[in-house]
XYZ file of C-alpha atoms in Angstrom:
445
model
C -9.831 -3.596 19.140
C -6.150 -4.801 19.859
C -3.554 -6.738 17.480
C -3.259 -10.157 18.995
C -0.325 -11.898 16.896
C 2.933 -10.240 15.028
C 1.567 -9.627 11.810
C -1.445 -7.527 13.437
C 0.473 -5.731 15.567
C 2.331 -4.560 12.277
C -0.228 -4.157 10.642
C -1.837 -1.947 13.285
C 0.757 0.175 14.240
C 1.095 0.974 10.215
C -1.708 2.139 9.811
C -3.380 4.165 12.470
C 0.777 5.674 12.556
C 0.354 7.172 9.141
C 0.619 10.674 10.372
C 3.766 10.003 12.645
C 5.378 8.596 9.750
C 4.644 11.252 7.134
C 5.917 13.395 9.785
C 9.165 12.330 9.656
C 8.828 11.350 5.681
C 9.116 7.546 6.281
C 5.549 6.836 4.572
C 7.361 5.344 1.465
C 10.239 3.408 3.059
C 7.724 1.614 5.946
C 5.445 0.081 3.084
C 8.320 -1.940 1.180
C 9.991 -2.852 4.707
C 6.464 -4.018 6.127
C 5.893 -6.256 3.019
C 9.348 -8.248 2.541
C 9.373 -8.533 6.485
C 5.802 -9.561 6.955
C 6.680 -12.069 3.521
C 10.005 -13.767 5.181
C 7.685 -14.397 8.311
C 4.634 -15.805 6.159
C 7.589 -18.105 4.451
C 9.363 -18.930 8.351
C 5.908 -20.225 8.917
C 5.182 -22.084 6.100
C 8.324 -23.763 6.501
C 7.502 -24.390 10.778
C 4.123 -26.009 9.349
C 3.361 -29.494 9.631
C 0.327 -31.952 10.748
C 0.949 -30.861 14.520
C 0.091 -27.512 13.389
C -3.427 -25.906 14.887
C -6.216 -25.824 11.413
C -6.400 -21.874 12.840
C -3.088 -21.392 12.620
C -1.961 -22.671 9.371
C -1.197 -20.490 6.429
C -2.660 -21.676 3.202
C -1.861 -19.815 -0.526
C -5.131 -19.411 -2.894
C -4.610 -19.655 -6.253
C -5.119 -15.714 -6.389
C -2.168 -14.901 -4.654
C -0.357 -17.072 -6.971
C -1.472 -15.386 -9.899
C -0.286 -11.982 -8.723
C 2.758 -13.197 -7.791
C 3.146 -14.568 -11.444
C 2.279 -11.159 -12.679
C 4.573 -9.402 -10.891
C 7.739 -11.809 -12.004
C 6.617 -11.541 -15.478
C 7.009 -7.892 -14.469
C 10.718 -8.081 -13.613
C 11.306 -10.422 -16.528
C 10.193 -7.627 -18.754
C 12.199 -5.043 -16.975
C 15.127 -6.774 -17.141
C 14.699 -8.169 -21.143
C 14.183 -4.472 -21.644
C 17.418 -3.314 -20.349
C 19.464 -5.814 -22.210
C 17.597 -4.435 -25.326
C 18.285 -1.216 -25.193
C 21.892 -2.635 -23.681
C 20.860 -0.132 -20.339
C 23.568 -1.493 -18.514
C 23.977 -3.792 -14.734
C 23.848 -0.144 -12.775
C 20.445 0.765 -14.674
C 19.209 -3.000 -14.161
C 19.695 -3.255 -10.542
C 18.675 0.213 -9.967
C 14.964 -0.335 -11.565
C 14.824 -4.004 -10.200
C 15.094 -2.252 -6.386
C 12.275 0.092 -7.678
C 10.304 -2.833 -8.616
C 10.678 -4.238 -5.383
C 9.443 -1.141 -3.765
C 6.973 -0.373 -6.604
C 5.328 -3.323 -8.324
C 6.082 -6.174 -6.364
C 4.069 -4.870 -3.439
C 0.518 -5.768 -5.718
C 1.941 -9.494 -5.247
C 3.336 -9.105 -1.442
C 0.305 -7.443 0.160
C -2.179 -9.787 -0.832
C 0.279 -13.138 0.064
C 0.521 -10.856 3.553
C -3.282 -11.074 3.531
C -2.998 -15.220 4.409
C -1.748 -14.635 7.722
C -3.677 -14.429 10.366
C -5.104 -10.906 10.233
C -8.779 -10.368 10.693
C -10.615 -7.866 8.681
C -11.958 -5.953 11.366
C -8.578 -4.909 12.499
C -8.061 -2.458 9.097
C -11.311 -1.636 9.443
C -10.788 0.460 12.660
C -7.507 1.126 11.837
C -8.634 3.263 8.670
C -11.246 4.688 10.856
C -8.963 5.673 13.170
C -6.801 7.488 10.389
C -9.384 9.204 9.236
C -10.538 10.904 12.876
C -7.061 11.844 12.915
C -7.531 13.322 8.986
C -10.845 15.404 10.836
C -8.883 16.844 13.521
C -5.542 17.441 11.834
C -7.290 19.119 8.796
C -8.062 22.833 10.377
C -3.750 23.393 11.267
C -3.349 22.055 7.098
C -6.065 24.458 6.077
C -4.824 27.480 8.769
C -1.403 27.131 7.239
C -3.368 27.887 4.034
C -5.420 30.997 5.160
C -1.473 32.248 6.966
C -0.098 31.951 3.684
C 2.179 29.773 4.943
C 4.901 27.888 2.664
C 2.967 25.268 1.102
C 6.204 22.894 1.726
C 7.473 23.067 5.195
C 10.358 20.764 4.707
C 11.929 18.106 2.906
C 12.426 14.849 5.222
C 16.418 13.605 5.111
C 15.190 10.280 4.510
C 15.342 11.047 0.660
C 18.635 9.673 0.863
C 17.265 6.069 0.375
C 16.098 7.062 -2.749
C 12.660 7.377 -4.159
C 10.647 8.772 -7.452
C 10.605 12.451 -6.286
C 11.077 14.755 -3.477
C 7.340 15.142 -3.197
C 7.131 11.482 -1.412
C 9.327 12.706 1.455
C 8.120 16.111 2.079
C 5.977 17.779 4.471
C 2.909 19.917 2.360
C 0.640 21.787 4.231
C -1.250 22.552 1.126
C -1.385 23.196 -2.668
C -2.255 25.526 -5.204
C -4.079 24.420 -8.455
C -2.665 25.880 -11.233
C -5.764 26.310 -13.636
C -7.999 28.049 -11.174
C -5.813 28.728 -8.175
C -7.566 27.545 -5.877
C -6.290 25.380 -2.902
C -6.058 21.651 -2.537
C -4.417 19.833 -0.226
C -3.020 16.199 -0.424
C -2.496 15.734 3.653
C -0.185 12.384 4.273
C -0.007 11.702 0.057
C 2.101 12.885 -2.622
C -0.446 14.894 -4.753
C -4.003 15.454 -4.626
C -5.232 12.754 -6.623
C -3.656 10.048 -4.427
C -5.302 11.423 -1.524
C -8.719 10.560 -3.198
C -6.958 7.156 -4.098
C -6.640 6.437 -0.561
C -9.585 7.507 0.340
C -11.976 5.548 -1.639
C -10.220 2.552 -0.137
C -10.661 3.735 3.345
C -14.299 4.002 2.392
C -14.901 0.697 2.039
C -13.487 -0.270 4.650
C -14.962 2.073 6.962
C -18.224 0.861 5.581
C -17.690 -2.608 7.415
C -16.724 -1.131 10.882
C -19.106 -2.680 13.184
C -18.840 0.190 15.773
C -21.511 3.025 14.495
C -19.316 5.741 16.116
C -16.233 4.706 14.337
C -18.413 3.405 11.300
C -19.807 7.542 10.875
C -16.570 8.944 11.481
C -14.723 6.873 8.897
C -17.296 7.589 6.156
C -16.963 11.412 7.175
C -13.256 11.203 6.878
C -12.894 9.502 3.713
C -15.830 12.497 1.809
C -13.607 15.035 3.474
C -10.293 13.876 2.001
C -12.233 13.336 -1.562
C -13.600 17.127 -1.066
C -10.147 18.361 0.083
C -8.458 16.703 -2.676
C -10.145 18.458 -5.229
C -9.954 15.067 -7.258
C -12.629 14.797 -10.089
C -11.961 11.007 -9.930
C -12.580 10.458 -6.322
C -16.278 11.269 -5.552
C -16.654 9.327 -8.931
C -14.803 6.080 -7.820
C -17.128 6.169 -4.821
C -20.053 6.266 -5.766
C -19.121 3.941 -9.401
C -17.698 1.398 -7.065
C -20.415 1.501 -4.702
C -22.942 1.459 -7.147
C -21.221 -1.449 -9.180
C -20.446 -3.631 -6.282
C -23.863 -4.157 -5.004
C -24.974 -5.278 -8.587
C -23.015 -7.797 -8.629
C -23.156 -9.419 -5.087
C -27.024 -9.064 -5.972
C -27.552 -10.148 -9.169
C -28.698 -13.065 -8.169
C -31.601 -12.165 -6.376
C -35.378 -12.269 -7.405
C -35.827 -8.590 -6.903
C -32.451 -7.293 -8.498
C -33.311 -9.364 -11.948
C -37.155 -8.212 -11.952
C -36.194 -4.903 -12.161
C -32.744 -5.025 -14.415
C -35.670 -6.411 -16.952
C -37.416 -3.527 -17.533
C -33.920 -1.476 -17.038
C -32.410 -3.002 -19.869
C -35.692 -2.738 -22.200
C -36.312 1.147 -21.580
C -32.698 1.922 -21.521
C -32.648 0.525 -25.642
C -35.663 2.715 -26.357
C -33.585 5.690 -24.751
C -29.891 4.786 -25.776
C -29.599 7.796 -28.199
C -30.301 9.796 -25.293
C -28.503 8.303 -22.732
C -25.127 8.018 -24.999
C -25.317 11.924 -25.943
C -26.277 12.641 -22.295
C -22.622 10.211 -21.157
C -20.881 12.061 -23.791
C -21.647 15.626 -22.480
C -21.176 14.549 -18.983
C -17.591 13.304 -20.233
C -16.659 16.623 -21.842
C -17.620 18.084 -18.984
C -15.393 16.037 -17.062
C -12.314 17.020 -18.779
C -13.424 20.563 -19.193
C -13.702 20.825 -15.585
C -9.675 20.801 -15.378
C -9.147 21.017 -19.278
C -5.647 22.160 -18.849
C -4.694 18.292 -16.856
C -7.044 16.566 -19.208
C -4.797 17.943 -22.541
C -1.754 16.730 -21.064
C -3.160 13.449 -19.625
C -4.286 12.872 -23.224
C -1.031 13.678 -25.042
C 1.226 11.948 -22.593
C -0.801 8.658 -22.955
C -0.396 9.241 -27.026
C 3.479 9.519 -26.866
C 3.739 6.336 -24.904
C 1.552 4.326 -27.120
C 3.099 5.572 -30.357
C 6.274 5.330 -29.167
C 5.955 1.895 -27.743
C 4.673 0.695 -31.033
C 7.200 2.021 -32.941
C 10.326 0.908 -30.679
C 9.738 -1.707 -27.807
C 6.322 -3.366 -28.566
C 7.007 -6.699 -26.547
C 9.420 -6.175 -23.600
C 8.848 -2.041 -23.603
C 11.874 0.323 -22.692
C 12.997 -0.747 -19.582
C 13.298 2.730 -17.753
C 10.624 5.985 -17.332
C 12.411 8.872 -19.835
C 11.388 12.345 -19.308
C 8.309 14.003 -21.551
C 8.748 16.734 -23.764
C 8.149 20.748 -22.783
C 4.659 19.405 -24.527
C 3.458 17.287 -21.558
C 5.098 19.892 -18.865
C 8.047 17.729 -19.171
C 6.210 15.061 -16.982
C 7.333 11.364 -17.261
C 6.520 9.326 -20.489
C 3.304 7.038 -19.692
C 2.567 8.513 -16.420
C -0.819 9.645 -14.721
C -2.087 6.103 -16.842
C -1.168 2.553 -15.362
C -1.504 1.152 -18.571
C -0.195 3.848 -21.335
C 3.259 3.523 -18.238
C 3.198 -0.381 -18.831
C 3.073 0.001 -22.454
C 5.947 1.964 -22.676
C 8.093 0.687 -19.758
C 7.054 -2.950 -19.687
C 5.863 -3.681 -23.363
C 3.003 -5.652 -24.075
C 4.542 -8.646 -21.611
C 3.801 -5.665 -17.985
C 0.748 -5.017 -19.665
C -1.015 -8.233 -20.323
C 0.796 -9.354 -16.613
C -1.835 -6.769 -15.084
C -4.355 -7.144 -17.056
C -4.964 -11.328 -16.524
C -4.623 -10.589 -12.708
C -6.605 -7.722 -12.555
C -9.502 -10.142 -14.465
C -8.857 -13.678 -12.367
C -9.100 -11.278 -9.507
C -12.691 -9.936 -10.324
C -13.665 -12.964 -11.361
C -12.300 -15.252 -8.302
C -13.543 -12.491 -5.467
C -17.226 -11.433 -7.875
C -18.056 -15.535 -7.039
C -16.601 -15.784 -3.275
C -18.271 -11.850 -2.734
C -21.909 -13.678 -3.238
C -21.629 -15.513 0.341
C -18.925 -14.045 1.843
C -18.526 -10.350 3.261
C -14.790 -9.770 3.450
C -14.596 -10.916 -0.066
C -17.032 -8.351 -0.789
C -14.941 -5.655 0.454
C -11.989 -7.034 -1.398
C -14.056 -7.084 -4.442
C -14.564 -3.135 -3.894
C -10.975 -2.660 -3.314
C -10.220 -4.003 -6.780
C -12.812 -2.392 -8.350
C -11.204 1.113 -6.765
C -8.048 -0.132 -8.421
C -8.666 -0.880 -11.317
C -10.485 2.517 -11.811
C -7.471 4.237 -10.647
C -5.523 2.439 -13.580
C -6.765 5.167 -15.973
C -6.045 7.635 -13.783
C -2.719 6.756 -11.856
C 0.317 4.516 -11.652
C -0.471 1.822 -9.721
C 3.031 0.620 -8.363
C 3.985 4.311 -7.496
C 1.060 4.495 -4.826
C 1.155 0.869 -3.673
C 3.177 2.586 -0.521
C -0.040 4.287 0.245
C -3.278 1.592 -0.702
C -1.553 -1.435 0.706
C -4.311 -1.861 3.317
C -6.604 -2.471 0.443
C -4.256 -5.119 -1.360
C -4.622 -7.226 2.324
C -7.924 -7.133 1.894
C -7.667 -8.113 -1.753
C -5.769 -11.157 -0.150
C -8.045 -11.876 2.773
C -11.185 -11.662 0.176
C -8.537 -14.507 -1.735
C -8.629 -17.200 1.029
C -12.361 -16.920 2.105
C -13.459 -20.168 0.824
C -10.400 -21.867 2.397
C -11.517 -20.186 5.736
C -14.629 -21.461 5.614
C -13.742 -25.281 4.642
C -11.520 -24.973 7.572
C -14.109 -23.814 10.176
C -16.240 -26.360 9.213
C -13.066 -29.087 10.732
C -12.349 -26.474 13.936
C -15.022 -27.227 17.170
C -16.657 -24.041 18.563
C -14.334 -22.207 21.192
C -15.746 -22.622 24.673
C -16.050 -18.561 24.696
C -18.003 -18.361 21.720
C -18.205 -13.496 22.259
C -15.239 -13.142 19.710
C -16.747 -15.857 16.886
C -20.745 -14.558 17.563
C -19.479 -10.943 17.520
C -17.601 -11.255 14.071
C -20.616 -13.327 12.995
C -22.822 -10.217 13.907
C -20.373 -8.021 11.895
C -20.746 -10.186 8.646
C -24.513 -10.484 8.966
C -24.627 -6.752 9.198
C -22.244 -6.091 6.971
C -23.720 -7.791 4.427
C -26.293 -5.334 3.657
C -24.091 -2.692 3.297
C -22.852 -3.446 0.229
């Protein structure tokens, strides 16, 4: 598996370099620079396109990559109404509009990236190839633990850009949970939580590998980094996703609806049960790190009451500190949409929320015939879980391999009404083999 073209070999080289990178604390800069570089050259080529231009080669925009790149204005609109609100000032403006471009505007740029001419299988072994390096890097992260060695080994000098915290440019060998003190580590991420993030995208990805080898050590990876990460939400996402993924790219089937009858008639008889069963496996959940639960809960109460009383449309422009209450943890955080609320208003809110829903709609209908779209459809899925759990646009430096796949899943039907113009090449290996990997595929999920 090689990159043939530009935007693979950038692609490529991102991804299966994520441990070179977070080396040297440059995971957070490449991300941005990758998207509005990869973006100018999807534009150059739009622009170079004409008739005389090969059907293969041509870049064509689906109406979902429009939408998110709708959202994500509507975004900056509400940024910048915000500021002149609370009269925040040019310095403040320009300051958060260059976070949005690093932040936000990646949901919109990753998937447009996803029309060029990258093919699916190239993530695939890219993520598999992150995680083998995850499985052999892992014992020197977990000896520096048992050496009671400085959890933070250094702080990379790239800061200087400018970023949310120090955590996104430093070098952690591990961490110590505060509620039980026990370890956790968060490898090439910022906290432990992300590294689950990340993983559950690698999953699905590594579920399409073709290779068995790579497919094995991929899957292997990805439960490691969910284990490691200590991450209530991350073997959850996996197996939710999973779970809800294959209903839907199979509810069409014979089978699948003979079965969801009886389902649905013995789970009314049971409901009681089942909703008081949920409801202690929910207190469990927060119970299980009751101390992050509390503040989780009050920070997403501040934001809500706060944006209700003072910036209900446009929100308040900036993230403000929390009280000693909350740990002193940002207003809105560790919730995508409780941050919206209260940065964005109900304009950043109701942005996400129509893209997030076109998107499951548009990929749930191309998923039923068409693989790829099916593993977009689980990357959005992943997302949208992590909404209640994260902040989207602060992580988008990490799951951007996902939001290419979210944009590949996008332009299957146009792929497919342009193979149907484009002649068989006369070595047919590359088109039977990828046919191969889409019939197999297919069952996976």
């Amino acid at each position: 598996m090689k990159p043939q073209n530009f935007e693979e070999k950038v692609v490529w080289y991102s991804i299966i370099g994520t441990y070179g990178f977070y080396l040297i604390g440059a995971l957070y800069i490449l991300a941005p620079a990758i998207a509005w570089i990869l973006t100018g050259y999807l534009f150059w080529k739009l622009y170079k396109q004409d008739d005389s231009t090969p059907l293969d080669e041509r870049v064509r925009l689906p109406l979902g990559v429009w939408v998110w790149i709708g959202a994500m204005i509507f975004m900056e609109v509400a940024l910048l109404a915000a500021h002149l609100d609370f009269s925040l000032g040019t310095d403040s403006a320009i300051k958060s509009s260059i976070g949005w471009a690093k932040g936000w505007a990646l949901l919109a740029l990753f998937p447009l990236i996803g029309c060029l001419n990258i093919r699916p299988q190239l993530i695939y072994r890219a993520a598999c190839m992150v995680c083998l390096q995850t499985l052999l890097l892992f014992p020197f992260f977990y000896l520096g633990y048992l050496l009671h060695l400085p959890s933070q080994l250094y702080i990379s000098p790239l800061q200087a850009v400018g970023g949310p915290g120090p955590e996104f440019f430093s070098f952690q060998l591990y961490g110590i949970d505060p509620e039980n003190g026990q370890p956790r580590w968060q490898l090439f991420t910022p906290w432990g939580p992300a590294l689950g993030f990340v993983a559950n995208i690698y999953f699905f990805c590594a579920l399409q590998e073709e290779e068995t080898k790579w497919r094995w050590i991929g899957l292997i990876g990805c439960v490691v980094m969910c284990l490691v990460s200590a991450s209530r939400m991350a073997l959850l996402t996996t197996a939710e996703v999973f779970a809800f993924a294959w209903l839907i790219t199979n509810f069409t089937r014979p089978g699948v609806l003979l079965t969801l009858g009886p389902t649905a008639l013995l789970g009314g008889i049971l409901a009681p049960k089942i909703i008081e069963t949920i409801e202690d496996l929910t207190e469990a959940f927060k119970g299980a790190r009751a101390g992050s639960s509390r503040v989780r809960s009050t920070l997403g109460r501040i934001a809500v009451q706060r944006w209700e009383s003072e910036a209900p449309i446009w929100g308040h422009g900036i993230v403000e500190r929390g009280p000693h209450l909350v740990e002193y943890m940002p207003i809105g955080s560790h919730h995508s949409w409780f941050g919206l609320l209260f940065v964005k208003g109900i304009v950043g809110f109701s942005a996400l929320a129509v893209a997030l829903f076109y998107s499951f709609l548009d990929l749930s209908f191309k998923a039923q015939k068409d693989v790829h779209a099916k593993v977009g459809l689980c990357m959005m899925l992943v997302i949208f879980t992590y909404t209640f759990g994260e902040n989207l646009e602060i992580l988008a430096y990490l799951y951007w391999p996902g939001l290419i796949m979210i944009g590949i899943g996008f332009k299957s039907t146009a792929w497919e009404q342009m193979s149907n113009h484009i002649s068989p090449p006369e070595d047919s290996t590359d088109v039977a083999s990828q046919t191969c990997v889409t019939s197999r595929a297919g069952e996976v999920i």
